[in-house]
JSON list of C-alpha atoms in Angstrom, two decimals:
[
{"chain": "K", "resi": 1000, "resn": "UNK", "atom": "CA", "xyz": [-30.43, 44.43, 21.68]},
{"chain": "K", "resi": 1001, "resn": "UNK", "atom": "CA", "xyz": [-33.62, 45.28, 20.23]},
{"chain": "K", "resi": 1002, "resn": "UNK", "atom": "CA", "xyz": [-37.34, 45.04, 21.73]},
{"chain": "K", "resi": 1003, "resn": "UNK", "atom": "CA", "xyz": [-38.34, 41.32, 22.09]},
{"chain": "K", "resi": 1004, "resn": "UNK", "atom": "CA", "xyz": [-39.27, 40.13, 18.20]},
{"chain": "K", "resi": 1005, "resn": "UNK", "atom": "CA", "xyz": [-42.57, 38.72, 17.24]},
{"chain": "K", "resi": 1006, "resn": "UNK", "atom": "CA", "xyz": [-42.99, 35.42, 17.45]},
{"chain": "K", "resi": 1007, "resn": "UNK", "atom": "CA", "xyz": [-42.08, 33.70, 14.25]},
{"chain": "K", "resi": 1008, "resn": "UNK", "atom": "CA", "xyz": [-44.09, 33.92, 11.15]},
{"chain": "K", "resi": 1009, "resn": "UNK", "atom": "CA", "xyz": [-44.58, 29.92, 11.63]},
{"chain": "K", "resi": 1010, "resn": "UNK", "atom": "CA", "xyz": [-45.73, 30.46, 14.99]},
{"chain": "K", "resi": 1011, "resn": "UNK", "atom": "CA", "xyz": [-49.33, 29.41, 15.63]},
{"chain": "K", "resi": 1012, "resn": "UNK", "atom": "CA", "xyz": [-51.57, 29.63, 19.01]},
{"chain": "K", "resi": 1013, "resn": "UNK", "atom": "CA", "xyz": [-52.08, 25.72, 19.27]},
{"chain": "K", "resi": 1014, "resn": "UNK", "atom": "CA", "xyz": [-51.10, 23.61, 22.28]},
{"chain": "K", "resi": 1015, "resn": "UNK", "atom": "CA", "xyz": [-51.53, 20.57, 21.59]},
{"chain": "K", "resi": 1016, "resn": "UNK", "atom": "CA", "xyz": [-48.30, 19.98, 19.48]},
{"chain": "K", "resi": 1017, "resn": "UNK", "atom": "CA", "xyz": [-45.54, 16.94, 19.15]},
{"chain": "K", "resi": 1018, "resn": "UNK", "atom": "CA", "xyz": [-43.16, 20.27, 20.38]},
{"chain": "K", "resi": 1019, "resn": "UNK", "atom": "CA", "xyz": [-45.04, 20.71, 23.17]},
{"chain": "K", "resi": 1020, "resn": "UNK", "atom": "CA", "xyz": [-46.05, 17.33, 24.35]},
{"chain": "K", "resi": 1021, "resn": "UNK", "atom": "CA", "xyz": [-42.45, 16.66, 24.54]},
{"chain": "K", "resi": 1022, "resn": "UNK", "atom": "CA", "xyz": [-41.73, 19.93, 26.66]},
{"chain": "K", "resi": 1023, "resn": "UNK", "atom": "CA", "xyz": [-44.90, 18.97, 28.82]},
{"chain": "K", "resi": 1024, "resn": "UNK", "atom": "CA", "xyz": [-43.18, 15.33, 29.40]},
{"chain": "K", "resi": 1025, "resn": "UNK", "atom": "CA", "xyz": [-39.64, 17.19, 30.33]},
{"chain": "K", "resi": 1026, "resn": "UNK", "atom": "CA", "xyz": [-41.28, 19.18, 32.90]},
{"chain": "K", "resi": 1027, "resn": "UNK", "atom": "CA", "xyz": [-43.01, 15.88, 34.65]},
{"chain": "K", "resi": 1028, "resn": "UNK", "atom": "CA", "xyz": [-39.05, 14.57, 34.87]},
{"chain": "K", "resi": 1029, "resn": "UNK", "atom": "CA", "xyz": [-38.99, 17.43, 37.16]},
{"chain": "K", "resi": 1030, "resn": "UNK", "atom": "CA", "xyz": [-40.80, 15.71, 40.78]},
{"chain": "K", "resi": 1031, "resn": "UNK", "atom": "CA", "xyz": [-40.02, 12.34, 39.62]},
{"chain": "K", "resi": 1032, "resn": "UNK", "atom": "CA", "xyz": [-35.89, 13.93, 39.74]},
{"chain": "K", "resi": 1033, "resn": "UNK", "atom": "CA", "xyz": [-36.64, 15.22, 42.64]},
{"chain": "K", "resi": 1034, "resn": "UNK", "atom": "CA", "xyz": [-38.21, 12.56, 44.51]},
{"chain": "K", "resi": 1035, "resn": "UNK", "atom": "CA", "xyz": [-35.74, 9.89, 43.29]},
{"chain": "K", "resi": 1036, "resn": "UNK", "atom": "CA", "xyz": [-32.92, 12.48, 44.58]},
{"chain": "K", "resi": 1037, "resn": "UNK", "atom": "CA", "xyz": [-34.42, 13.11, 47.98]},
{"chain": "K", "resi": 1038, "resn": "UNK", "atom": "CA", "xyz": [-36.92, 10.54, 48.84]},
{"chain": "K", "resi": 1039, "resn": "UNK", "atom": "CA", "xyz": [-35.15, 6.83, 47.96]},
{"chain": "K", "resi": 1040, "resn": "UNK", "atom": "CA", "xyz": [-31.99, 9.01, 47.03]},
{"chain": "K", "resi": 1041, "resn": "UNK", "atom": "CA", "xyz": [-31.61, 6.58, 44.14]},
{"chain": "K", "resi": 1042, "resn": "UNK", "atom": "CA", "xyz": [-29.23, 8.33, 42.42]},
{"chain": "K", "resi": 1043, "resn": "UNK", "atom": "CA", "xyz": [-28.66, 6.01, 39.37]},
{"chain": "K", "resi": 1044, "resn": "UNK", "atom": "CA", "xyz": [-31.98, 6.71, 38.67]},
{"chain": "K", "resi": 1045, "resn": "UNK", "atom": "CA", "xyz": [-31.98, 10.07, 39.62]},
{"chain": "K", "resi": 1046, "resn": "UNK", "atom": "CA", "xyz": [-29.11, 10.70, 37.24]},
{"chain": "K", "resi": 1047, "resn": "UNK", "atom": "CA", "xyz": [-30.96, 8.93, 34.23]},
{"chain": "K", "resi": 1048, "resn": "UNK", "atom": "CA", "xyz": [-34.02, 10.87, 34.81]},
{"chain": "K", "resi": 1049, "resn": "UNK", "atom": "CA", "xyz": [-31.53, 13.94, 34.88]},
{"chain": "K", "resi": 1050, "resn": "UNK", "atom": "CA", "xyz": [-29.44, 13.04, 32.12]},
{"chain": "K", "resi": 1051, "resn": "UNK", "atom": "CA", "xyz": [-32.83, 12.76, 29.76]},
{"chain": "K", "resi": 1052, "resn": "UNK", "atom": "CA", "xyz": [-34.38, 15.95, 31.15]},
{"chain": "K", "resi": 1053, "resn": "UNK", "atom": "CA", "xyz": [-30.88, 17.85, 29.81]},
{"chain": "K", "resi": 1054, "resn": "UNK", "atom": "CA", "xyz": [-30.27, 16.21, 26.77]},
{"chain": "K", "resi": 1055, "resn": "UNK", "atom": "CA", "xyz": [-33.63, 16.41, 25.07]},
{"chain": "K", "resi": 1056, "resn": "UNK", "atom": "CA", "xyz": [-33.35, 20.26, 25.68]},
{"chain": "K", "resi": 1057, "resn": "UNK", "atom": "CA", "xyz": [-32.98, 20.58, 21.74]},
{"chain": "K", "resi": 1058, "resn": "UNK", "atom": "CA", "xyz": [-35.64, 17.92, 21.07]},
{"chain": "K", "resi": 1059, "resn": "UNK", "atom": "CA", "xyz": [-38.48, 20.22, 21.37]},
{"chain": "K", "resi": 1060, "resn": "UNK", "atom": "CA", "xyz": [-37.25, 23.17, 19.05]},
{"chain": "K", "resi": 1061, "resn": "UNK", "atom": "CA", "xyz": [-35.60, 20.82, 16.73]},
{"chain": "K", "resi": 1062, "resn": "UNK", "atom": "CA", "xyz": [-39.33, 19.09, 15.90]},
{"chain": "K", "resi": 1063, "resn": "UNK", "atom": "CA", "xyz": [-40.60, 22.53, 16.08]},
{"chain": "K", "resi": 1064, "resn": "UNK", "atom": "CA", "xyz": [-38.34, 23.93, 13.33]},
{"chain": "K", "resi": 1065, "resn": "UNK", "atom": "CA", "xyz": [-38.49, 20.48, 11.45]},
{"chain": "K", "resi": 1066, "resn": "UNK", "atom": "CA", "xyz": [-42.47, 19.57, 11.24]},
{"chain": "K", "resi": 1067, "resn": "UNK", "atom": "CA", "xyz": [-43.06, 23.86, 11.23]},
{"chain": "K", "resi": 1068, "resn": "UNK", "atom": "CA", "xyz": [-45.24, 23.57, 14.53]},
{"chain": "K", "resi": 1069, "resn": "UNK", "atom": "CA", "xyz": [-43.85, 26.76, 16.08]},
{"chain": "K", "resi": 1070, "resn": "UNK", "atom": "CA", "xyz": [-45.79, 27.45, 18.82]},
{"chain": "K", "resi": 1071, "resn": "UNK", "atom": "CA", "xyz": [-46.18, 30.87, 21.23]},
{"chain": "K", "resi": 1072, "resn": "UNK", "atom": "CA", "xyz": [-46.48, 28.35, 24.04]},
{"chain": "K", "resi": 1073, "resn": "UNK", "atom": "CA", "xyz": [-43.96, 26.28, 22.96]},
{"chain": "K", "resi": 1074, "resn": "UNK", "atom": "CA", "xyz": [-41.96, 29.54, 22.72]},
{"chain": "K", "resi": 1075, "resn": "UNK", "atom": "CA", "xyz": [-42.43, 30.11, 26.59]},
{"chain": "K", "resi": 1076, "resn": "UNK", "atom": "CA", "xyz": [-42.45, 26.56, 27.45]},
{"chain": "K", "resi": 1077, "resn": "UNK", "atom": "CA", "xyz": [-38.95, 25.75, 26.49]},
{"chain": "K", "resi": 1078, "resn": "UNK", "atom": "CA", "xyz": [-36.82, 28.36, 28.54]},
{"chain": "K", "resi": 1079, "resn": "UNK", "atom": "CA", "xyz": [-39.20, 28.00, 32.09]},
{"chain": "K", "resi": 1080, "resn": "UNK", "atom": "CA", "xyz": [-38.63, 23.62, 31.30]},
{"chain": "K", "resi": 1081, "resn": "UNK", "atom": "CA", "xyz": [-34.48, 24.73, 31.37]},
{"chain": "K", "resi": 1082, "resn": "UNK", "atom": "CA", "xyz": [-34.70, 26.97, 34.44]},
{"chain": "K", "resi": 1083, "resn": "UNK", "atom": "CA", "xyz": [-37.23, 24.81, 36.29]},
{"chain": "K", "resi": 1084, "resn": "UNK", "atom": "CA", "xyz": [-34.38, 22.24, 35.67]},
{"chain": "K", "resi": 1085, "resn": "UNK", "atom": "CA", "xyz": [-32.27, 24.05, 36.89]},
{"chain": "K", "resi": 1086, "resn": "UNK", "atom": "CA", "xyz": [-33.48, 25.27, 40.09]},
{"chain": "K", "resi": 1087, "resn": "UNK", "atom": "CA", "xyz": [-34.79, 22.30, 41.04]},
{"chain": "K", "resi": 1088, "resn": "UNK", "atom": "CA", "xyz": [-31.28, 20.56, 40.51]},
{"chain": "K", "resi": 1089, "resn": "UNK", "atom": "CA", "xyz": [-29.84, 23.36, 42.29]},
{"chain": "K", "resi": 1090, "resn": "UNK", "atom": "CA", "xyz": [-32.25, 22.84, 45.49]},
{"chain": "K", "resi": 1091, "resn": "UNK", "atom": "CA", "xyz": [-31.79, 19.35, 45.55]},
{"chain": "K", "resi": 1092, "resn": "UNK", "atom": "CA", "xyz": [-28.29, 18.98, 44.87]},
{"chain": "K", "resi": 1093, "resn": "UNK", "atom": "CA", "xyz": [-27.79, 21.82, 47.66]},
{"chain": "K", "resi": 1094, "resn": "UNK", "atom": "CA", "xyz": [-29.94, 19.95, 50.26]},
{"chain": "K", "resi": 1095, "resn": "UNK", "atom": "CA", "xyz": [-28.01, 16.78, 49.42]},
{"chain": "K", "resi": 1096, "resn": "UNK", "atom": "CA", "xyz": [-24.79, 18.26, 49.61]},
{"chain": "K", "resi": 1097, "resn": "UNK", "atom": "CA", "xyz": [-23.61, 17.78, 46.29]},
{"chain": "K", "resi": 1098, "resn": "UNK", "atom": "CA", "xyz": [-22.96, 21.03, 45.42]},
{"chain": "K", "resi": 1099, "resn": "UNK", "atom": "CA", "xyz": [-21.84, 23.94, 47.85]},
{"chain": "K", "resi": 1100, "resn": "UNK", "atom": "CA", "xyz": [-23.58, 26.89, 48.59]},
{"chain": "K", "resi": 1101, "resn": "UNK", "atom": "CA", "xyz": [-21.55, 29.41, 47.00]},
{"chain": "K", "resi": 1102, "resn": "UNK", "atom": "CA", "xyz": [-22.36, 27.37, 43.56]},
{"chain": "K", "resi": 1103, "resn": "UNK", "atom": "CA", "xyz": [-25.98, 27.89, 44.07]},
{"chain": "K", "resi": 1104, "resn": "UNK", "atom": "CA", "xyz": [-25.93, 31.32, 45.43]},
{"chain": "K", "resi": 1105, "resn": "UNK", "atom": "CA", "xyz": [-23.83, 32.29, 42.07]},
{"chain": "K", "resi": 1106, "resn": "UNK", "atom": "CA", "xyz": [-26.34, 30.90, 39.93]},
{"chain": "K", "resi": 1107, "resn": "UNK", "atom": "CA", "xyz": [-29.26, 32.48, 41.67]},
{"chain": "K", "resi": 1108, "resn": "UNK", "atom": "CA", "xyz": [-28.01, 36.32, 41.64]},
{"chain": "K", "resi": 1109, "resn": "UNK", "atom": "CA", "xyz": [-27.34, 35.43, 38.26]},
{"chain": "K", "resi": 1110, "resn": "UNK", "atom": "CA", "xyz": [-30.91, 35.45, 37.53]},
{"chain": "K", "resi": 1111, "resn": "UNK", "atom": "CA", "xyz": [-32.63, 37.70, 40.32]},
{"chain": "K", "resi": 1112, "resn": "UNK", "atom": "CA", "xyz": [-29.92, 40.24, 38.69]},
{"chain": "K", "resi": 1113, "resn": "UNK", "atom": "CA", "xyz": [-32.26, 39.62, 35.09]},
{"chain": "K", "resi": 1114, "resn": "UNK", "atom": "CA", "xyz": [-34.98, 39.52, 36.91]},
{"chain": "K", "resi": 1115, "resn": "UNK", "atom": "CA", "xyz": [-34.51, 43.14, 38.10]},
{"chain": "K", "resi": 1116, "resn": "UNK", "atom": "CA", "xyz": [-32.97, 44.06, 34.40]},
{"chain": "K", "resi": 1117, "resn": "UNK", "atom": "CA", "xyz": [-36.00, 42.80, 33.03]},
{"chain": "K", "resi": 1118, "resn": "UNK", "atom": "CA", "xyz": [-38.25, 44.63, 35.38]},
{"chain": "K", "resi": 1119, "resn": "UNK", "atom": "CA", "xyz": [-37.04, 47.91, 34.46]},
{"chain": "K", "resi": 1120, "resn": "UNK", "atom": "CA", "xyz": [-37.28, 46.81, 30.82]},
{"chain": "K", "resi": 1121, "resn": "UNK", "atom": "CA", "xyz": [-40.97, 46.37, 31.08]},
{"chain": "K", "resi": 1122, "resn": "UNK", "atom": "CA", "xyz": [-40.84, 49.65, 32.84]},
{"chain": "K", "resi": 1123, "resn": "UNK", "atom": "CA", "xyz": [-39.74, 51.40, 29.98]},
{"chain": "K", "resi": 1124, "resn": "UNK", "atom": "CA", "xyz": [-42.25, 49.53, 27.46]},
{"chain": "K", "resi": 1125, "resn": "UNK", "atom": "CA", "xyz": [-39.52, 46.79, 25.96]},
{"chain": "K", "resi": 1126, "resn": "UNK", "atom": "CA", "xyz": [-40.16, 42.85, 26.63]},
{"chain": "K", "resi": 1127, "resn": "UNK", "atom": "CA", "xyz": [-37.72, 40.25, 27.45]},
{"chain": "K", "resi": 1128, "resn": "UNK", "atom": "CA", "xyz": [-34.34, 40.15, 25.16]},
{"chain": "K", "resi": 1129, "resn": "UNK", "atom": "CA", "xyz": [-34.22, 37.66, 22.78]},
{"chain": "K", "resi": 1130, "resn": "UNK", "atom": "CA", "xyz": [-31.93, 34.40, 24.18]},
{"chain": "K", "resi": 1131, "resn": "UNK", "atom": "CA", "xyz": [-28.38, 35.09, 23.60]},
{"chain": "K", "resi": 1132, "resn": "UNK", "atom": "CA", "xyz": [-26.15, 31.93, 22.31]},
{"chain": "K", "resi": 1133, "resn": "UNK", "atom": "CA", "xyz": [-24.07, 32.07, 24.90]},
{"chain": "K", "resi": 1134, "resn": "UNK", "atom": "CA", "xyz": [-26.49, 31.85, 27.54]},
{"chain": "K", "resi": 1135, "resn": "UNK", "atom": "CA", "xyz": [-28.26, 29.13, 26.06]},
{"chain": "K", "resi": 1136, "resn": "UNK", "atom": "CA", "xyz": [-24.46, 26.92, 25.52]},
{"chain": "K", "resi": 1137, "resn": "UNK", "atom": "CA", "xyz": [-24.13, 27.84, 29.35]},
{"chain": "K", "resi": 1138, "resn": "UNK", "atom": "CA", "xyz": [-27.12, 26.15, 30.38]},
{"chain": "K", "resi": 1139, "resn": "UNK", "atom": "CA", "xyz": [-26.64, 23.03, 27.82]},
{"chain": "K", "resi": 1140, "resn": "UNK", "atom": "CA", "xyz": [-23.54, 22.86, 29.80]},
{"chain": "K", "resi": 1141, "resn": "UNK", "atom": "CA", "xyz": [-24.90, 23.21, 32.87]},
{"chain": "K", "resi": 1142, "resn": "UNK", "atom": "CA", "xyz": [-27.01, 20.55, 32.47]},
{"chain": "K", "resi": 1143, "resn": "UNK", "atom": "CA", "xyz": [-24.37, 18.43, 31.38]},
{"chain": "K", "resi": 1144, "resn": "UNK", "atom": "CA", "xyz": [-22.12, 19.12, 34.06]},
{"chain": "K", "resi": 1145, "resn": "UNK", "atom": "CA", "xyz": [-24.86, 18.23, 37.11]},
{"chain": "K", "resi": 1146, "resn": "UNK", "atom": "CA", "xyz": [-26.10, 14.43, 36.34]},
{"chain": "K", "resi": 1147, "resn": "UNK", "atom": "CA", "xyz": [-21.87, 14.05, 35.59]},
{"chain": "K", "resi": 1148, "resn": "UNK", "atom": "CA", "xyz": [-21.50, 15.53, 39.45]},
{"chain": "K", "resi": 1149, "resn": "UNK", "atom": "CA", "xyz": [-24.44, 13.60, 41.00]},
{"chain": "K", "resi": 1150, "resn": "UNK", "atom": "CA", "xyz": [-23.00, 10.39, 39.43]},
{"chain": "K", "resi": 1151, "resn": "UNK", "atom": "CA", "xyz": [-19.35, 10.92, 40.35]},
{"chain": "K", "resi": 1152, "resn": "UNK", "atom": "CA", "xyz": [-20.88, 10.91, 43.80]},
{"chain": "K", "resi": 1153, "resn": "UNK", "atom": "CA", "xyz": [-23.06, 7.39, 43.23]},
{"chain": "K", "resi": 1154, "resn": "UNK", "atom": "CA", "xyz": [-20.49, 5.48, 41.79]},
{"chain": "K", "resi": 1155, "resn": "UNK", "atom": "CA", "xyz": [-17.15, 5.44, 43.70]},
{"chain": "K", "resi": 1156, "resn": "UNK", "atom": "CA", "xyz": [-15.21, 3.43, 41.26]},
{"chain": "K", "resi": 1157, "resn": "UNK", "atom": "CA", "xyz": [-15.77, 6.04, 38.80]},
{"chain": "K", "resi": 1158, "resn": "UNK", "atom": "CA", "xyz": [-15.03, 9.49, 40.75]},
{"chain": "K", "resi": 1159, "resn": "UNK", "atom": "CA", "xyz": [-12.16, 10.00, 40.01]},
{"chain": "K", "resi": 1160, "resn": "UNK", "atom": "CA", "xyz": [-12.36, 10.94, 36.91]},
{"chain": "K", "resi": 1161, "resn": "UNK", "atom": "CA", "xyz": [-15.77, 11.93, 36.58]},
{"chain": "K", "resi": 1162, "resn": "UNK", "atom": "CA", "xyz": [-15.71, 14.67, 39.56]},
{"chain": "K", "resi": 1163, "resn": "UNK", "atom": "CA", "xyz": [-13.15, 16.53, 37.52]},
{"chain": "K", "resi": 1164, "resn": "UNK", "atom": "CA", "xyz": [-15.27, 16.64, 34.11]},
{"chain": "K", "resi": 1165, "resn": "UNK", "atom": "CA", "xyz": [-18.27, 17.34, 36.36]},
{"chain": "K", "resi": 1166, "resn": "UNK", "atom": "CA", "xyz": [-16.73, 19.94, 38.04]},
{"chain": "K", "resi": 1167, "resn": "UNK", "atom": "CA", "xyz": [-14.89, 21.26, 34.77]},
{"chain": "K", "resi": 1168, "resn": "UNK", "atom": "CA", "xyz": [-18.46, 21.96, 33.05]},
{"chain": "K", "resi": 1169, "resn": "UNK", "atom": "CA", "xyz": [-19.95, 23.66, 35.73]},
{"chain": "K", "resi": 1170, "resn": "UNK", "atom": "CA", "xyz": [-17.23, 25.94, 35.81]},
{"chain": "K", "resi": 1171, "resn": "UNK", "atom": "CA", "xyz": [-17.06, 26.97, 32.67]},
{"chain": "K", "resi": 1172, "resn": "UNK", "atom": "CA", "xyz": [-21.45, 26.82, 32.74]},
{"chain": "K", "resi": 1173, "resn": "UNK", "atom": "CA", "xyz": [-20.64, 29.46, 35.69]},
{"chain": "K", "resi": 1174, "resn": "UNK", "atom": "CA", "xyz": [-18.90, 31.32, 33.41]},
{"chain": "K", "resi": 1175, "resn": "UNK", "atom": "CA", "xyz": [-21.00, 31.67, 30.12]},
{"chain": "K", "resi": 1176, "resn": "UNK", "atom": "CA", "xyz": [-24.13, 32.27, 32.66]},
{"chain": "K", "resi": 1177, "resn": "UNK", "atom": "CA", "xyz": [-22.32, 34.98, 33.83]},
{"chain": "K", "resi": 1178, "resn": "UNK", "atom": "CA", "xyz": [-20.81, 36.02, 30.61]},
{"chain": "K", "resi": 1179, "resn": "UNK", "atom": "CA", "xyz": [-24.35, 35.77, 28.84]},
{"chain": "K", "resi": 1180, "resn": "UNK", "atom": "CA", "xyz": [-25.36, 38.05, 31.95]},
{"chain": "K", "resi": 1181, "resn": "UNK", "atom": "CA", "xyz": [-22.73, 40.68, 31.04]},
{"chain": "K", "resi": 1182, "resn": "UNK", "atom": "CA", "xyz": [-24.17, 41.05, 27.89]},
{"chain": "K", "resi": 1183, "resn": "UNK", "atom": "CA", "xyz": [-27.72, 41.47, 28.84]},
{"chain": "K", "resi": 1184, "resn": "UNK", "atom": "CA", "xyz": [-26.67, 44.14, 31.12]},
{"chain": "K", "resi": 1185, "resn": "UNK", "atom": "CA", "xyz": [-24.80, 46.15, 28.10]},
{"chain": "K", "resi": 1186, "resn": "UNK", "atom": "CA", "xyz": [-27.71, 45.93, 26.02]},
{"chain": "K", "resi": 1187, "resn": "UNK", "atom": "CA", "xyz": [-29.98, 46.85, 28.91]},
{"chain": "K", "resi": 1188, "resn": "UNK", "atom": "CA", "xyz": [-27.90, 50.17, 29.59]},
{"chain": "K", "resi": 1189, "resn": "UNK", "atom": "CA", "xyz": [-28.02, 50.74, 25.88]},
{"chain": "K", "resi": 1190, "resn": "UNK", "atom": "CA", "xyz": [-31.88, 50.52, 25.34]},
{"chain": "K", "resi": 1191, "resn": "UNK", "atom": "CA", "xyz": [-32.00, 53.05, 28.67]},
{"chain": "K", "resi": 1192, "resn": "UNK", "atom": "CA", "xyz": [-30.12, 55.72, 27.11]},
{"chain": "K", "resi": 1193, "resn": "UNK", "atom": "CA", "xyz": [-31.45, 55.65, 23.79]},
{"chain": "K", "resi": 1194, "resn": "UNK", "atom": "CA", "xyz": [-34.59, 55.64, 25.52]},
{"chain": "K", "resi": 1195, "resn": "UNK", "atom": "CA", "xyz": [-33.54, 58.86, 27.93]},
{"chain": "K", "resi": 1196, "resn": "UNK", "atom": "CA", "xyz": [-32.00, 60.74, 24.56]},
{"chain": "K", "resi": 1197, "resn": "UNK", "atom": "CA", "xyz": [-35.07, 60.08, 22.71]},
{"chain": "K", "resi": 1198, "resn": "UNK", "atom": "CA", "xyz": [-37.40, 61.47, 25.24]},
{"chain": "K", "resi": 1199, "resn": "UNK", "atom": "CA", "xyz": [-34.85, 64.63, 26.01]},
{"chain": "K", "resi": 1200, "resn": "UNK", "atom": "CA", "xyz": [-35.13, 65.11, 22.54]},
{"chain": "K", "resi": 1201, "resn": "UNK", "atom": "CA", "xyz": [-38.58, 65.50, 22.19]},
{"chain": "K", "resi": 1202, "resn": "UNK", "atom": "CA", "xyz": [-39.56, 62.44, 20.55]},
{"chain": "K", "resi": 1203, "resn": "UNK", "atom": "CA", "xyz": [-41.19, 59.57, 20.78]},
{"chain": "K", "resi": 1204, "resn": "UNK", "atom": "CA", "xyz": [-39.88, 56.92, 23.25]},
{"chain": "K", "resi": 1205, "resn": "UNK", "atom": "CA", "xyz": [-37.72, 54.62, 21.88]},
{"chain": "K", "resi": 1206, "resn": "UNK", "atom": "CA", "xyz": [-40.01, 51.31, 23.27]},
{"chain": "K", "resi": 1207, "resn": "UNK", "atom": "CA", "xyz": [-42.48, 52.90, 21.06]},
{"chain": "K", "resi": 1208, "resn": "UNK", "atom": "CA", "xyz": [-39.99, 53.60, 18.00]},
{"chain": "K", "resi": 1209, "resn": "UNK", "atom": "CA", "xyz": [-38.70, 50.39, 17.90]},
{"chain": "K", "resi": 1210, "resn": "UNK", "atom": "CA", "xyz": [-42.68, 49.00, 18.10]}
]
């Protein structure tokens, strides 16, 4: 892993962009998921609402990349619109019952253990790793696998079948999350001792080498 890259040559300091309008819209599907999932508990609609939120997860970067409005917010935007997603599916889902505990408790020490690798990143003068493939498949999946759950539970006719597949992605989500995590870690420890052998060596620090 090297030190987080500059943003992309393309990248500009403009908000207002067809990227980012579309990432701004995702992120209002947020309350309106969460009040059709606990208020009414419409879950039809709840599960559309969902189902758009996850799938238009490439929408954003593909009209980036496409029209060459790279953004720095638009950068930023798209990861917080996945794990605001998540975490408010998680909550929800949890307070509903639709998903155990142990589910939700895996996926959050998955990222307060990040949170405290990145901490000790910054520490040492390195930003955030750049997104790893597999972590970003494991949270396409996951959001797959959660508005298949949530509508195995609001149509009966249909659960038996669709609990499995529902539960089948967020297994394997589980897994890449975790696997993506793994990773992470390794290049964490890896940036930490190049670090340590560059200062025991007497030169300069390897945040500011790689900078």
């Amino acid at each position: 892993m090297s030190q987080q890259p500059a943003p992309s040559i393309a990248a500009s300091n403009r908000i207002w962009t067809i990227p980012n309008v579309i990432s701004f819209i995702r992120l209002l599907g947020v309350p309106l998921f969460l009040y059709l999932l606990l208020g009414p508990e419409n879950d039809v609609a709840a599960v559309v609402v969902l189902a758009i939120g996850g799938t238009t997860d490439w929408v954003d970067g593909f009209v980036a990349r496409r029209m060459n409005s790279v953004s720095r917010l638009g950068e930023l935007l798209d990861p917080f619109a996945d794990r605001l997603y998540i975490l408010a599916t998680l909550i929800g889902f949890t307070i509903r019952g639709v998903v155990p505990w142990w589910l939700t408790g895996a996926l959050l020490l998955r990222e307060v253990v990040l949170g405290v690798a990145l901490l000790v990143l910054r520490r040492h003068g390195y930003g955030p790793p750049p997104v790893h493939y597999v972590g970003k498949t494991g949270t396409f999946v996951l959001l797959a696998a959660f508005p298949v759950i949530l509508l195995a539970q609001a149509v009966d006719s249909a659960s038996s079948w669709l609990t499995p597949i529902g539960w089948g992605l967020a297994w394997w989500a589980l897994g890449l999350y975790w696997a993506a995590a793994a990773l992470y870690l390794a290049q964490t420890s890896q940036l930490l001792r190049a670090d340590r052998a560059a200062r025991g060596g007497g030169g300069a620090p390897a945040a500011e080498a790689a900078g």
